[in-house]
Amino acid sequence: MVMAGVIINGGVEKNEVKGFEYYKKSANQEYLNAQLQLGYCYSEGIGTDVNKTKALELYKIAAEKEHINAQNNLRFYMKTVKEKA
């Protein structure tokens, strides 16, 4: 989502909380890239608290819809979990 990307990545002003909320609204409407970006926000604590479980859920949703970046992120998370076990 361009608007949230501008808010988070620069432009007018940096407002991570607002960017997070825009991603969340778009992800709830099943916008694929927003699901990926929202997962990233949760994984890194951008505009919200870190929530690895929520990040994993969102990556899985987007990966199941064949989003290649989400598939890569999901693979990384699964590998990390196995290494910690």
mmCIF file of C-alpha atoms in Angstrom:
data_model
loop_
_atom_site.group_PDB
_atom_site.id
_atom_site.type_symbol
_atom_site.label_atom_id
_atom_site.label_comp_id
_atom_site.label_asym_id
_atom_site.label_seq_id
_atom_site.Cartn_x
_atom_site.Cartn_y
_atom_site.Cartn_z
ATOM 1 C CA MET A 1 0.000 0.000 0.000
ATOM 2 C CA VAL A 2 1.590 3.208 -1.145
ATOM 3 C CA MET A 3 0.152 5.431 1.594
ATOM 4 C CA ALA A 4 1.426 3.238 4.415
ATOM 5 C CA GLY A 5 4.770 2.848 2.641
ATOM 6 C CA VAL A 6 5.162 6.616 2.492
ATOM 7 C CA ILE A 7 4.282 6.971 6.149
ATOM 8 C CA ILE A 8 6.733 4.282 7.247
ATOM 9 C CA ASN A 9 9.532 4.729 4.708
ATOM 10 C CA GLY A 10 9.707 8.510 4.515
ATOM 11 C CA GLY A 11 8.041 11.311 2.660
ATOM 12 C CA VAL A 12 5.872 13.762 4.547
ATOM 13 C CA GLU A 13 6.473 12.528 8.088
ATOM 14 C CA LYS A 14 7.340 9.242 9.708
ATOM 15 C CA ASN A 15 4.434 7.795 11.663
ATOM 16 C CA GLU A 16 4.898 4.075 12.180
ATOM 17 C CA VAL A 17 1.729 3.649 14.225
ATOM 18 C CA LYS A 18 -0.392 5.209 11.500
ATOM 19 C CA GLY A 19 1.389 3.129 8.843
ATOM 20 C CA PHE A 20 0.729 -0.003 10.879
ATOM 21 C CA GLU A 21 -2.976 0.866 11.109
ATOM 22 C CA TYR A 22 -3.213 1.379 7.332
ATOM 23 C CA TYR A 23 -1.559 -1.981 6.706
ATOM 24 C CA LYS A 24 -3.906 -3.601 9.217
ATOM 25 C CA LYS A 25 -7.016 -2.165 7.545
ATOM 26 C CA SER A 26 -5.817 -3.276 4.109
ATOM 27 C CA ALA A 27 -4.773 -6.717 5.351
ATOM 28 C CA ASN A 28 -8.233 -7.205 6.874
ATOM 29 C CA GLN A 29 -9.630 -6.549 3.395
ATOM 30 C CA GLU A 30 -7.361 -9.359 2.128
ATOM 31 C CA TYR A 31 -4.916 -7.122 0.279
ATOM 32 C CA LEU A 32 -2.016 -9.508 -0.245
ATOM 33 C CA ASN A 33 0.910 -7.079 -0.013
ATOM 34 C CA ALA A 34 -0.578 -5.506 3.099
ATOM 35 C CA GLN A 35 -0.726 -8.946 4.741
ATOM 36 C CA LEU A 36 2.985 -9.364 4.057
ATOM 37 C CA GLN A 37 3.854 -5.857 5.285
ATOM 38 C CA LEU A 38 1.698 -6.211 8.383
ATOM 39 C CA GLY A 39 3.485 -9.463 9.159
ATOM 40 C CA TYR A 40 6.781 -7.593 8.840
ATOM 41 C CA CYS A 41 5.529 -4.859 11.175
ATOM 42 C CA TYR A 42 4.640 -7.488 13.774
ATOM 43 C CA SER A 43 7.954 -9.310 13.342
ATOM 44 C CA GLU A 44 10.038 -6.139 13.772
ATOM 45 C CA GLY A 45 7.805 -4.149 16.136
ATOM 46 C CA ILE A 46 7.120 -1.353 13.648
ATOM 47 C CA GLY A 47 4.150 0.675 14.865
ATOM 48 C CA THR A 48 3.223 -2.079 17.320
ATOM 49 C CA ASP A 49 4.740 -4.483 19.812
ATOM 50 C CA VAL A 50 6.710 -7.426 18.434
ATOM 51 C CA ASN A 51 4.379 -10.404 17.984
ATOM 52 C CA LYS A 52 6.145 -13.285 16.241
ATOM 53 C CA THR A 53 3.009 -15.468 16.379
ATOM 54 C CA LYS A 54 0.924 -12.866 14.554
ATOM 55 C CA ALA A 55 3.737 -12.292 12.036
ATOM 56 C CA LEU A 56 3.872 -16.019 11.327
ATOM 57 C CA GLU A 57 0.085 -16.175 10.851
ATOM 58 C CA LEU A 58 0.142 -13.321 8.350
ATOM 59 C CA TYR A 59 3.117 -14.729 6.440
ATOM 60 C CA LYS A 60 1.296 -18.058 6.231
ATOM 61 C CA ILE A 61 -1.885 -16.438 4.881
ATOM 62 C CA ALA A 62 0.029 -14.551 2.187
ATOM 63 C CA ALA A 63 2.249 -17.570 1.393
ATOM 64 C CA GLU A 64 -0.809 -19.749 0.825
ATOM 65 C CA LYS A 65 -1.900 -17.179 -1.759
ATOM 66 C CA GLU A 66 1.474 -17.703 -3.485
ATOM 67 C CA HIS A 67 3.122 -14.434 -2.445
ATOM 68 C CA ILE A 68 6.814 -15.257 -3.018
ATOM 69 C CA ASN A 69 8.184 -12.891 -0.346
ATOM 70 C CA ALA A 70 5.749 -14.254 2.210
ATOM 71 C CA GLN A 71 6.826 -17.783 1.281
ATOM 72 C CA ASN A 72 10.463 -16.807 1.871
ATOM 73 C CA ASN A 73 9.651 -15.164 5.207
ATOM 74 C CA LEU A 74 7.613 -18.182 6.269
ATOM 75 C CA ARG A 75 10.460 -20.523 5.329
ATOM 76 C CA PHE A 76 12.866 -18.389 7.371
ATOM 77 C CA TYR A 77 10.557 -18.447 10.397
ATOM 78 C CA MET A 78 10.067 -22.205 10.185
ATOM 79 C CA LYS A 79 13.841 -22.726 9.973
ATOM 80 C CA THR A 80 14.402 -20.426 12.955
ATOM 81 C CA VAL A 81 11.819 -22.292 15.044
ATOM 82 C CA LYS A 82 13.393 -25.673 14.218
ATOM 83 C CA GLU A 83 16.866 -24.382 15.132
ATOM 84 C CA LYS A 84 15.631 -23.160 18.519
ATOM 85 C CA ALA A 85 13.894 -26.480 19.316
#
